[in-house]
Amino acid sequence: MTFDNTYHKLPDRFYKEVTAERFSKPELLAFNENLSDDLGLNLGSQSDIELANFFSGQTLLKGSHPIALPYAGHQFGHFVPQLGDGRAMLLGEIVNPDSKRFDIQLKGSGQTFFSRNGDGKSAIGPVIREYILSEAMYHLGVPTTRALAAVATGDLVYREETVPGAVFTRIASSHIRIGTFQYFAAKDDLDGLKTLLDYSIQRHYPESGTNPAISFLQKVIQAQVSLVSNWMSLGFIHGVMNTDNMSISGETIDYGPCAFMDQFNAHQVYSFIDRDGRYSYMNQGPILQWNLSRLADCLIPLAHSDKKKAIEMLNSELATISDLFRNEWIERMKRKLGLVSGQAHENDEKLITSWLDYLEKEELDFTLSFRKLENLLVDNDNPSDSSFKQTTEFDTFKTAWTNRLKDQDLELAIVKEKMNGVNPIYIPRNHQVERAIQQAIVGDLSVFNEMNQVLKNPYVYQPNLDFYRVTPLPEEEVTTTFCGT
Ligand code: AMP
Ligand code: MG
């Protein structure tokens, strides 16, 4: 593996050098061999012990220059001028055989310049959670950071209780966040901002237009609109859409108090600190716009020498977000309903909303209800499926939906196949993630391993694995998840 560390070549104020803490007994919990091969890492011949030492920072891979990156961020609406990698270190960048560049970062490897009062460590729970969720997200087809490895440190960390510590290895197309721009903007460091913009464009959006700041904003808008509408089409709630947790590449990053919903509830929140529902399921669209406006604030001095003109130009980009988002959300929801061809229909949004209203009112499972819809598509003229409660709302939806499907004049088998390609059977359900974590804490990785296996094919039925398909019993339901500290 050859490192090529371009971020380390940026000016000194873009990073701080860092070394990992010494751990008692690093042990490999998981290593993602497929991902390692895709990245061209050539680690196949390494022993588990060597891998555990690499991916807990005990042994440095050749060419690695570990650094921690500064960033700022709005946390639940409040600006913090300096956050930064408080428990993470970037080992370096590698370029895969397809010439794509990726960061390899350790999370939980000890204190850095940016740790503030934190211990720089991770408990095993958040490591297991991020491993399962980020890989599941990838296999569901959503842009995301990925899990390369998880290592138990052999040491304890102190949270509400004492728990085993672990280190997570994350792969990302970069770790540049909206908050990275905010960090330099808050310091009035115009040179820093310019350098960061040039670097970001070169790394993520090289085909930029005549005004780099404006075309960069356009690209980030497109990437993040696509990301958040994709999350919502799968019932995903990120939970901490702070500006420091929004990557400019449009990848899902920072799996903290996040969750895939079971029962559909438009106002669902999981994070125990999100009392006002700022990051609820339905609020993710408006928050996306709010966050992108914070990025636009940083770009003012780069967009035009005349401040008024710059603001005008940036505002006209921001003004496109709500329509872009609404259209993309409708497109994705239409595909879930099998509406895959033909003209946009003015009533499609109503149809989608009536279905979601029905799910919400009857407290139905988001994922399974979409998947089961195909059972209604039979050739007889009056299909019925007893597994859906036959209310007036349901009948109205069903009639409108089946009529709309007839309009598009596609064979039912094709419609079903397309629906099954976007409506998963398996999602990382919270109660099972919890079970995987509880078992891992006592040294049993069986649920963790099996879940990772099942979630590699979320759209395909897998016999004898109903455990991972079913919804939680009332007593198993997880209503709160915690930040990944
Ligand atoms: P997060 O909630 O994971 O997005 O983290 C928010 C900020 O808190 C980031 O700057 C983290 O680096 C920092 N942080 C979280 N946990 C710790 C910890 N255990 N030690 C040091 N810094 C931390
Ligand atoms: Mg974060």
Short mmCIF file of C-alpha atoms and ligand atoms in Angstrom, two decimals:
data_model
loop_
_atom_site.label_atom_id
_atom_site.label_comp_id
_atom_site.label_asym_id
_atom_site.label_seq_id
_atom_site.Cartn_x
_atom_site.Cartn_y
_atom_site.Cartn_z
CA MET A 1 0.00 0.00 0.00
CA THR A 2 1.35 3.42 -0.92
CA PHE A 3 0.23 6.51 0.89
CA ASP A 4 -0.05 9.81 -0.93
CA ASN A 5 -0.79 12.43 1.67
CA THR A 6 -1.98 15.58 -0.06
CA TYR A 7 -3.73 17.02 3.02
CA HIS A 8 -0.45 16.81 4.91
CA LYS A 9 1.11 18.98 2.18
CA LEU A 10 -1.34 21.82 2.87
CA PRO A 11 -0.17 24.72 5.09
CA ASP A 12 0.62 23.85 8.74
CA ARG A 13 -2.58 25.33 10.11
CA PHE A 14 -4.67 22.69 8.30
CA TYR A 15 -3.63 19.94 10.72
CA LYS A 16 -1.78 18.89 13.87
CA GLU A 17 0.59 15.95 14.00
CA VAL A 18 -0.62 13.19 16.26
CA THR A 19 0.46 9.84 17.67
CA ALA A 20 -1.82 7.07 18.83
CA GLU A 21 -2.10 6.05 22.44
CA ARG A 22 -0.42 2.77 23.54
CA PHE A 23 -3.05 0.11 24.14
CA SER A 24 -2.71 -2.98 26.34
CA LYS A 25 -3.78 -5.72 23.99
CA PRO A 26 -5.16 -4.80 20.57
CA GLU A 27 -7.31 -7.57 19.12
CA LEU A 28 -8.93 -7.62 15.73
CA LEU A 29 -12.74 -7.63 15.93
CA ALA A 30 -13.37 -7.23 12.22
CA PHE A 31 -11.46 -6.63 9.03
CA ASN A 32 -13.27 -5.85 5.80
CA GLU A 33 -11.26 -7.88 3.31
CA ASN A 34 -13.43 -7.06 0.30
CA LEU A 35 -13.04 -3.36 0.93
CA SER A 36 -9.32 -3.75 1.54
CA ASP A 37 -8.99 -5.51 -1.83
CA ASP A 38 -11.11 -2.89 -3.61
CA LEU A 39 -8.80 -0.25 -2.21
CA GLY A 40 -5.78 -2.22 -3.39
CA LEU A 41 -4.28 -2.30 0.11
CA ASN A 42 -2.50 -5.67 -0.27
CA LEU A 43 -2.96 -6.63 3.36
CA GLY A 44 -4.02 -10.21 2.65
CA SER A 45 -0.82 -11.72 4.01
CA GLN A 46 -0.86 -9.87 7.34
CA SER A 47 -1.71 -11.76 10.51
CA ASP A 48 -4.62 -10.71 12.71
CA ILE A 49 -2.17 -9.35 15.24
CA GLU A 50 -0.40 -7.22 12.64
CA LEU A 51 -3.76 -5.92 11.40
CA ALA A 52 -4.85 -5.17 14.98
CA ASN A 53 -1.64 -3.21 15.50
CA PHE A 54 -2.05 -1.24 12.25
CA PHE A 55 -5.69 -0.43 12.88
CA SER A 56 -5.24 0.76 16.42
CA GLY A 57 -2.27 2.95 15.50
CA GLN A 58 0.32 0.83 17.38
CA THR A 59 2.33 0.15 14.23
CA LEU A 60 2.47 2.75 11.53
CA LEU A 61 1.87 1.62 7.98
CA LYS A 62 4.73 2.68 5.72
CA GLY A 63 4.24 6.20 4.38
CA SER A 64 1.62 7.17 6.94
CA HIS A 65 1.88 10.64 8.56
CA PRO A 66 -0.91 10.73 11.15
CA ILE A 67 -2.65 14.07 11.54
CA ALA A 68 -5.76 15.44 13.25
CA LEU A 69 -7.79 18.01 11.36
CA PRO A 70 -9.39 21.16 12.74
CA TYR A 71 -12.95 22.11 11.92
CA ALA A 72 -15.69 24.23 13.41
CA GLY A 73 -19.41 23.60 13.36
CA HIS A 74 -22.94 24.52 14.30
CA GLN A 75 -24.00 21.99 16.90
CA PHE A 76 -27.79 22.01 17.24
CA GLY A 77 -27.73 25.54 15.83
CA HIS A 78 -24.97 26.88 18.12
CA PHE A 79 -21.66 27.83 16.55
CA VAL A 80 -18.47 26.35 18.00
CA PRO A 81 -15.40 27.91 16.32
CA GLN A 82 -13.09 25.01 17.09
CA LEU A 83 -14.04 21.34 17.21
CA GLY A 84 -11.68 19.17 15.16
CA ASP A 85 -10.65 15.54 15.32
CA GLY A 86 -10.71 15.06 19.07
CA ARG A 87 -10.44 11.30 18.96
CA ALA A 88 -9.52 10.57 15.38
CA MET A 89 -6.36 10.52 13.33
CA LEU A 90 -5.96 10.51 9.61
CA LEU A 91 -3.35 7.89 8.75
CA GLY A 92 -3.11 9.18 5.22
CA GLU A 93 -4.60 8.89 1.76
CA ILE A 94 -4.43 6.06 -0.69
CA VAL A 95 -5.37 5.96 -4.36
CA ASN A 96 -7.24 2.82 -5.38
CA PRO A 97 -6.78 0.92 -8.67
CA ASP A 98 -9.58 3.05 -10.22
CA SER A 99 -7.58 6.19 -9.36
CA LYS A 100 -10.01 7.25 -6.63
CA ARG A 101 -8.52 8.85 -3.54
CA PHE A 102 -9.57 7.80 -0.03
CA ASP A 103 -8.70 8.81 3.52
CA ILE A 104 -7.89 6.10 6.04
CA GLN A 105 -8.78 7.37 9.49
CA LEU A 106 -8.67 5.82 12.95
CA LYS A 107 -11.38 6.79 15.41
CA GLY A 108 -10.79 6.24 19.13
CA SER A 109 -6.99 6.13 18.91
CA GLY A 110 -6.36 8.61 21.72
CA GLN A 111 -6.14 12.31 22.46
CA THR A 112 -5.20 14.95 19.94
CA PHE A 113 -4.66 18.70 19.99
CA PHE A 114 -8.44 19.01 19.52
CA SER A 115 -9.62 16.72 22.32
CA ARG A 116 -10.73 19.52 24.66
CA ASN A 117 -11.88 17.60 27.75
CA GLY A 118 -12.45 14.32 25.95
CA ASP A 119 -10.37 11.18 26.44
CA GLY A 120 -9.88 10.66 22.70
CA LYS A 121 -11.26 7.15 22.92
CA SER A 122 -14.19 5.13 21.68
CA ALA A 123 -16.25 2.60 23.52
CA ILE A 124 -16.90 -0.66 21.74
CA GLY A 125 -20.63 0.09 21.28
CA PRO A 126 -20.30 3.04 18.89
CA VAL A 127 -17.58 1.14 16.98
CA ILE A 128 -19.87 -1.84 16.43
CA ARG A 129 -22.73 0.50 15.53
CA GLU A 130 -20.74 2.49 12.96
CA TYR A 131 -19.32 -0.70 11.44
CA ILE A 132 -22.75 -2.26 10.90
CA LEU A 133 -24.53 0.92 9.82
CA SER A 134 -21.96 2.30 7.44
CA GLU A 135 -21.52 -1.03 5.65
CA ALA A 136 -25.30 -1.52 5.50
CA MET A 137 -25.65 1.97 4.06
CA TYR A 138 -23.12 1.15 1.37
CA HIS A 139 -24.89 -2.07 0.37
CA LEU A 140 -28.22 -0.25 0.32
CA GLY A 141 -26.66 1.96 -2.35
CA VAL A 142 -26.22 5.21 -0.41
CA PRO A 143 -22.96 7.21 -0.53
CA THR A 144 -21.18 6.72 2.78
CA THR A 145 -17.92 6.42 4.60
CA ARG A 146 -17.04 2.76 5.08
CA ALA A 147 -15.73 0.38 7.70
CA LEU A 148 -12.31 -1.15 7.09
CA ALA A 149 -11.60 -2.54 10.54
CA ALA A 150 -12.57 -2.66 14.20
CA VAL A 151 -10.05 -3.42 16.93
CA ALA A 152 -10.60 -3.96 20.65
CA THR A 153 -7.91 -2.13 22.60
CA GLY A 154 -7.83 -4.37 25.64
CA ASP A 155 -8.36 -1.28 27.82
CA LEU A 156 -11.47 0.08 29.46
CA VAL A 157 -13.01 3.45 28.78
CA TYR A 158 -15.11 5.41 31.24
CA ARG A 159 -18.55 6.54 30.17
CA GLU A 160 -21.71 6.28 32.30
CA GLU A 161 -20.20 2.92 33.11
CA THR A 162 -16.89 1.24 32.37
CA VAL A 163 -16.86 -0.41 28.95
CA PRO A 164 -14.29 -2.03 26.70
CA GLY A 165 -12.50 0.40 24.38
CA ALA A 166 -12.13 -0.05 20.64
CA VAL A 167 -10.80 1.70 17.55
CA PHE A 168 -12.73 2.03 14.31
CA THR A 169 -11.05 2.44 10.92
CA ARG A 170 -13.03 4.62 8.58
CA ILE A 171 -12.58 5.07 4.85
CA ALA A 172 -13.89 8.31 3.37
CA SER A 173 -13.48 10.05 0.06
CA SER A 174 -12.27 12.89 2.30
CA HIS A 175 -12.98 14.30 5.76
CA ILE A 176 -13.74 17.84 4.58
CA ARG A 177 -16.92 19.04 6.21
CA ILE A 178 -19.03 22.18 5.97
CA GLY A 179 -17.44 22.83 9.37
CA THR A 180 -13.95 22.79 7.83
CA PHE A 181 -14.95 25.84 5.77
CA GLN A 182 -16.51 27.43 8.84
CA TYR A 183 -13.25 26.98 10.76
CA PHE A 184 -11.26 29.16 8.34
CA ALA A 185 -14.13 31.60 7.78
CA ALA A 186 -14.49 32.18 11.54
CA LYS A 187 -10.81 33.08 11.70
CA ASP A 188 -11.17 35.48 8.75
CA ASP A 189 -8.43 33.43 7.15
CA LEU A 190 -9.10 34.22 3.51
CA ASP A 191 -5.97 32.49 2.26
CA GLY A 192 -6.91 29.38 4.20
CA LEU A 193 -10.43 29.44 2.75
CA LYS A 194 -9.11 29.86 -0.76
CA THR A 195 -6.66 26.99 -0.30
CA LEU A 196 -9.42 24.79 1.12
CA LEU A 197 -11.76 25.62 -1.76
CA ASP A 198 -9.09 24.90 -4.39
CA TYR A 199 -8.17 21.65 -2.67
CA SER A 200 -11.82 20.57 -2.32
CA ILE A 201 -12.57 21.31 -5.95
CA GLN A 202 -9.53 19.46 -7.15
CA ARG A 203 -10.28 16.48 -4.98
CA HIS A 204 -14.06 16.21 -5.40
CA TYR A 205 -15.37 18.35 -8.22
CA PRO A 206 -12.55 18.93 -10.72
CA GLU A 207 -14.83 19.93 -13.58
CA SER A 208 -15.74 23.30 -12.10
CA GLY A 209 -17.29 26.27 -13.88
CA THR A 210 -16.00 29.78 -14.41
CA ASN A 211 -16.78 30.90 -10.86
CA PRO A 212 -15.23 28.19 -8.67
CA ALA A 213 -17.05 29.17 -5.45
CA ILE A 214 -20.45 29.17 -7.12
CA SER A 215 -19.96 25.95 -9.01
CA PHE A 216 -18.57 24.30 -5.87
CA LEU A 217 -21.72 25.29 -3.98
CA GLN A 218 -23.84 23.90 -6.82
CA LYS A 219 -22.01 20.55 -6.66
CA VAL A 220 -22.27 20.28 -2.89
CA ILE A 221 -25.98 21.14 -3.10
CA GLN A 222 -26.54 18.39 -5.66
CA ALA A 223 -24.55 15.83 -3.66
CA GLN A 224 -26.24 16.57 -0.35
CA VAL A 225 -29.76 16.82 -1.80
CA SER A 226 -29.25 13.42 -3.36
CA LEU A 227 -27.87 12.02 -0.10
CA VAL A 228 -30.61 13.24 2.22
CA SER A 229 -33.46 12.28 -0.13
CA ASN A 230 -31.82 8.85 -0.40
CA TRP A 231 -31.75 8.53 3.42
CA MET A 232 -35.38 9.48 3.62
CA SER A 233 -36.42 6.96 0.99
CA LEU A 234 -35.00 4.30 3.33
CA GLY A 235 -36.46 5.68 6.55
CA PHE A 236 -33.03 6.75 7.82
CA ILE A 237 -32.64 9.44 10.44
CA HIS A 238 -29.09 10.74 10.79
CA GLY A 239 -29.74 12.26 14.17
CA VAL A 240 -26.89 14.84 14.34
CA MET A 241 -26.90 16.84 11.13
CA ASN A 242 -24.60 19.42 12.66
CA THR A 243 -22.53 21.27 10.06
CA ASP A 244 -19.41 19.43 11.26
CA ASN A 245 -21.12 16.15 10.38
CA MET A 246 -21.97 17.04 6.79
CA SER A 247 -19.28 16.06 4.30
CA ILE A 248 -18.81 18.20 1.22
CA SER A 249 -18.47 14.99 -0.81
CA GLY A 250 -22.10 14.07 -0.06
CA GLU A 251 -21.20 10.89 1.83
CA THR A 252 -22.99 9.89 5.01
CA ILE A 253 -20.53 10.55 7.81
CA ASP A 254 -20.61 10.21 11.61
CA TYR A 255 -22.97 7.48 12.67
CA GLY A 256 -23.93 8.65 16.13
CA PRO A 257 -27.50 8.66 17.37
CA CYS A 258 -28.80 7.57 14.00
CA ALA A 259 -31.35 4.90 13.12
CA PHE A 260 -33.45 3.32 10.44
CA MET A 261 -37.05 3.75 11.55
CA ASP A 262 -39.24 0.78 12.31
CA GLN A 263 -42.80 2.19 12.49
CA PHE A 264 -43.26 5.19 10.27
CA ASN A 265 -43.47 8.45 12.17
CA ALA A 266 -42.68 11.64 10.28
CA HIS A 267 -41.56 13.35 13.49
CA GLN A 268 -39.41 10.52 14.76
CA VAL A 269 -36.26 11.50 16.66
CA TYR A 270 -33.77 9.10 18.26
CA SER A 271 -31.12 11.32 19.75
CA PHE A 272 -31.80 11.86 23.42
CA ILE A 273 -30.36 15.37 23.26
CA ASP A 274 -32.58 16.43 20.34
CA ARG A 275 -35.52 17.47 22.47
CA ASP A 276 -36.93 19.96 19.94
CA GLY A 277 -36.84 17.53 17.03
CA ARG A 278 -34.37 19.67 15.08
CA TYR A 279 -33.07 16.53 13.34
CA SER A 280 -36.33 14.57 13.10
CA TYR A 281 -37.07 12.49 9.99
CA MET A 282 -39.16 15.17 8.25
CA ASN A 283 -36.91 18.03 9.26
CA GLN A 284 -33.90 16.63 7.42
CA GLY A 285 -34.83 18.51 4.22
CA PRO A 286 -35.13 21.96 5.84
CA ILE A 287 -31.97 21.31 7.90
CA LEU A 288 -30.08 20.36 4.77
CA GLN A 289 -30.95 23.78 3.38
CA TRP A 290 -29.94 25.50 6.62
CA ASN A 291 -26.58 23.72 6.62
CA LEU A 292 -25.88 24.56 2.98
CA SER A 293 -26.64 28.19 3.77
CA ARG A 294 -23.88 28.05 6.39
CA LEU A 295 -21.50 26.77 3.68
CA ALA A 296 -22.63 29.62 1.41
CA ASP A 297 -21.83 32.13 4.22
CA CYS A 298 -18.21 30.94 4.11
CA LEU A 299 -18.02 31.31 0.34
CA ILE A 300 -19.04 35.01 0.25
CA PRO A 301 -15.49 36.39 0.04
CA LEU A 302 -14.60 33.84 -2.63
CA ALA A 303 -17.64 34.26 -4.88
CA HIS A 304 -17.20 37.92 -5.88
CA SER A 305 -15.14 40.93 -4.83
CA ASP A 306 -18.36 42.90 -4.39
CA LYS A 307 -19.94 41.46 -1.25
CA LYS A 308 -23.49 42.38 -2.26
CA LYS A 309 -23.07 40.71 -5.62
CA ALA A 310 -21.53 37.65 -3.98
CA ILE A 311 -24.48 37.26 -1.62
CA GLU A 312 -26.92 37.64 -4.51
CA MET A 313 -25.16 34.94 -6.52
CA LEU A 314 -24.95 32.53 -3.61
CA ASN A 315 -28.56 33.16 -2.63
CA SER A 316 -29.78 32.32 -6.07
CA GLU A 317 -28.09 28.90 -5.72
CA LEU A 318 -29.57 28.38 -2.28
CA ALA A 319 -32.99 29.22 -3.69
CA THR A 320 -32.86 26.12 -5.88
CA ILE A 321 -32.55 23.70 -2.96
CA SER A 322 -36.17 23.28 -1.91
CA ASP A 323 -37.39 22.41 -5.42
CA LEU A 324 -34.40 20.18 -6.09
CA PHE A 325 -35.01 18.36 -2.86
CA ARG A 326 -38.75 18.00 -3.35
CA ASN A 327 -38.30 16.68 -6.89
CA GLU A 328 -35.65 14.20 -5.91
CA TRP A 329 -37.67 13.00 -2.94
CA ILE A 330 -40.75 12.51 -5.17
CA GLU A 331 -38.66 10.64 -7.75
CA ARG A 332 -37.28 8.24 -5.15
CA MET A 333 -40.64 7.64 -3.50
CA LYS A 334 -42.22 7.07 -6.91
CA ARG A 335 -39.68 4.37 -7.66
CA LYS A 336 -40.55 2.71 -4.35
CA LEU A 337 -44.17 2.64 -5.50
CA GLY A 338 -43.21 1.13 -8.86
CA LEU A 339 -43.88 4.33 -10.81
CA VAL A 340 -40.85 4.03 -13.00
CA SER A 341 -41.73 5.36 -16.37
CA GLY A 342 -43.97 7.76 -18.13
CA GLN A 343 -44.71 11.38 -17.53
CA ALA A 344 -44.55 12.98 -14.12
CA HIS A 345 -48.06 12.99 -12.83
CA GLU A 346 -49.36 15.96 -10.94
CA ASN A 347 -51.07 13.69 -8.45
CA ASP A 348 -47.99 11.59 -7.68
CA GLU A 349 -47.01 13.62 -4.64
CA LYS A 350 -50.54 13.23 -3.27
CA LEU A 351 -50.37 9.50 -3.85
CA ILE A 352 -47.07 9.22 -1.96
CA THR A 353 -48.35 11.34 0.91
CA SER A 354 -51.57 9.37 1.21
CA TRP A 355 -49.55 6.15 1.50
CA LEU A 356 -47.25 7.62 4.14
CA ASP A 357 -50.24 9.02 6.04
CA TYR A 358 -51.76 5.55 6.07
CA LEU A 359 -48.52 4.02 7.38
CA GLU A 360 -48.27 6.66 10.07
CA LYS A 361 -51.89 6.36 11.18
CA GLU A 362 -51.78 2.57 11.37
CA GLU A 363 -48.29 2.62 12.93
CA LEU A 364 -46.91 0.34 10.25
CA ASP A 365 -43.32 -0.61 9.63
CA PHE A 366 -41.81 1.66 6.95
CA THR A 367 -39.48 -0.89 5.34
CA LEU A 368 -41.70 -3.96 5.38
CA SER A 369 -44.81 -2.09 4.22
CA PHE A 370 -43.06 -0.87 1.08
CA ARG A 371 -41.69 -4.32 0.41
CA LYS A 372 -45.09 -5.96 0.91
CA LEU A 373 -46.84 -3.60 -1.50
CA GLU A 374 -45.90 -5.81 -4.43
CA ASN A 375 -48.24 -8.48 -3.06
CA LEU A 376 -51.12 -6.24 -4.07
CA LEU A 377 -50.05 -6.43 -7.68
CA VAL A 378 -51.87 -9.44 -9.03
CA ASP A 379 -53.60 -9.77 -12.35
CA ASN A 380 -57.11 -9.90 -11.03
CA ASP A 381 -58.96 -6.64 -10.96
CA ASN A 382 -59.63 -6.52 -7.31
CA PRO A 383 -56.43 -7.35 -5.49
CA SER A 384 -56.45 -7.58 -1.74
CA ASP A 385 -53.85 -8.43 0.81
CA SER A 386 -55.05 -9.27 4.27
CA SER A 387 -51.74 -8.24 5.78
CA PHE A 388 -52.70 -4.59 5.27
CA LYS A 389 -55.52 -3.26 7.37
CA GLN A 390 -58.33 -2.44 4.92
CA THR A 391 -59.35 1.06 5.98
CA THR A 392 -61.02 3.68 3.79
CA GLU A 393 -57.64 5.43 3.46
CA PHE A 394 -56.09 2.20 2.33
CA ASP A 395 -58.80 1.53 -0.27
CA THR A 396 -58.52 5.04 -1.65
CA PHE A 397 -54.76 4.74 -1.93
CA LYS A 398 -54.96 1.29 -3.48
CA THR A 399 -57.41 2.36 -6.15
CA ALA A 400 -55.45 5.48 -7.06
CA TRP A 401 -52.17 3.57 -7.06
CA THR A 402 -53.29 0.63 -9.17
CA ASN A 403 -54.91 3.02 -11.68
CA ARG A 404 -51.72 5.03 -11.86
CA LEU A 405 -49.73 1.84 -12.48
CA LYS A 406 -52.06 0.89 -15.32
CA ASP A 407 -51.31 4.27 -16.93
CA GLN A 408 -47.64 3.46 -17.29
CA ASP A 409 -48.38 0.30 -19.22
CA LEU A 410 -45.55 -1.87 -17.92
CA GLU A 411 -45.70 -5.60 -17.22
CA LEU A 412 -46.40 -6.27 -13.55
CA ALA A 413 -43.39 -8.59 -13.29
CA ILE A 414 -41.14 -5.73 -14.37
CA VAL A 415 -42.77 -3.30 -11.96
CA LYS A 416 -42.30 -5.77 -9.10
CA GLU A 417 -38.69 -6.37 -9.98
CA LYS A 418 -38.00 -2.65 -10.02
CA MET A 419 -39.80 -2.15 -6.70
CA ASN A 420 -37.79 -4.95 -5.12
CA GLY A 421 -34.59 -3.26 -6.24
CA VAL A 422 -35.35 -0.15 -4.18
CA ASN A 423 -37.40 -1.53 -1.27
CA PRO A 424 -35.05 -3.47 0.99
CA ILE A 425 -36.05 -6.49 3.06
CA TYR A 426 -33.24 -6.02 5.55
CA ILE A 427 -32.13 -2.84 7.28
CA PRO A 428 -29.91 -2.63 10.36
CA ARG A 429 -32.74 -2.49 12.83
CA ASN A 430 -31.98 -0.75 16.06
CA HIS A 431 -32.94 -3.56 18.38
CA GLN A 432 -30.62 -5.91 16.52
CA VAL A 433 -27.78 -3.41 16.46
CA GLU A 434 -28.29 -3.14 20.23
CA ARG A 435 -28.13 -6.91 20.54
CA ALA A 436 -24.94 -7.04 18.47
CA ILE A 437 -23.42 -4.39 20.78
CA GLN A 438 -24.47 -6.10 24.02
CA GLN A 439 -23.01 -9.40 22.81
CA ALA A 440 -19.79 -7.76 21.59
CA ILE A 441 -19.29 -6.20 25.01
CA VAL A 442 -19.12 -9.69 26.50
CA GLY A 443 -16.91 -10.99 23.69
CA ASP A 444 -19.49 -12.66 21.44
CA LEU A 445 -19.41 -11.40 17.85
CA SER A 446 -21.95 -13.81 16.37
CA VAL A 447 -24.84 -11.35 15.85
CA PHE A 448 -22.40 -8.66 14.66
CA ASN A 449 -20.89 -11.00 12.07
CA GLU A 450 -24.19 -12.44 10.92
CA MET A 451 -25.78 -9.00 10.59
CA ASN A 452 -22.89 -7.78 8.46
CA GLN A 453 -23.33 -10.82 6.26
CA VAL A 454 -27.12 -10.44 5.84
CA LEU A 455 -26.87 -6.73 5.16
CA LYS A 456 -24.57 -7.31 2.20
CA ASN A 457 -27.67 -8.24 0.21
CA PRO A 458 -30.45 -6.12 1.66
CA TYR A 459 -32.77 -6.44 -1.34
CA VAL A 460 -32.63 -10.24 -1.62
CA TYR A 461 -34.57 -12.67 0.54
CA GLN A 462 -32.25 -14.92 2.54
CA PRO A 463 -33.75 -18.14 3.91
CA ASN A 464 -33.59 -18.88 7.63
CA LEU A 465 -32.64 -15.33 8.54
CA ASP A 466 -36.05 -13.96 9.48
CA PHE A 467 -34.55 -12.81 12.76
CA TYR A 468 -33.00 -9.90 10.84
CA ARG A 469 -36.17 -9.08 8.95
CA VAL A 470 -38.72 -8.84 11.70
CA THR A 471 -39.77 -5.73 13.55
CA PRO A 472 -39.00 -5.41 17.25
CA LEU A 473 -41.35 -6.66 19.93
CA PRO A 474 -42.64 -3.80 22.07
CA GLU A 475 -40.12 -4.60 24.79
CA GLU A 476 -37.27 -4.73 22.26
CA GLU A 477 -38.03 -1.37 20.71
CA VAL A 478 -35.17 1.11 20.92
CA THR A 479 -36.47 4.65 21.28
CA THR A 480 -33.22 6.46 22.03
CA THR A 481 -29.74 6.18 20.61
CA PHE A 482 -26.62 7.91 21.83
CA CYS A 483 -23.83 9.96 20.34
CA GLY A 484 -20.82 7.99 19.25
CA THR A 485 -18.61 9.03 22.12
P1 AMP B 1 -19.37 13.86 17.21
O1 AMP B 1 -20.52 13.97 18.15
O2 AMP B 1 -18.82 12.47 17.12
O3 AMP B 1 -19.65 14.44 15.87
O4 AMP B 1 -18.19 14.69 17.85
C1 AMP B 1 -18.28 16.10 18.08
C2 AMP B 1 -16.94 16.63 18.53
O5 AMP B 1 -16.58 16.10 19.81
C3 AMP B 1 -15.79 16.28 17.61
O6 AMP B 1 -14.92 17.38 17.56
C4 AMP B 1 -15.15 15.10 18.27
O7 AMP B 1 -13.79 14.96 17.93
C5 AMP B 1 -15.31 15.45 19.73
N1 AMP B 1 -15.32 14.25 20.60
C6 AMP B 1 -16.32 13.36 20.72
N2 AMP B 1 -15.98 12.37 21.57
C7 AMP B 1 -14.74 12.64 22.01
C8 AMP B 1 -13.84 12.01 22.92
N3 AMP B 1 -14.15 10.87 23.56
N4 AMP B 1 -12.64 12.58 23.11
C9 AMP B 1 -12.30 13.73 22.49
N5 AMP B 1 -13.10 14.38 21.63
C10 AMP B 1 -14.31 13.85 21.39
MG MG B 2 -18.68 14.48 14.19
#
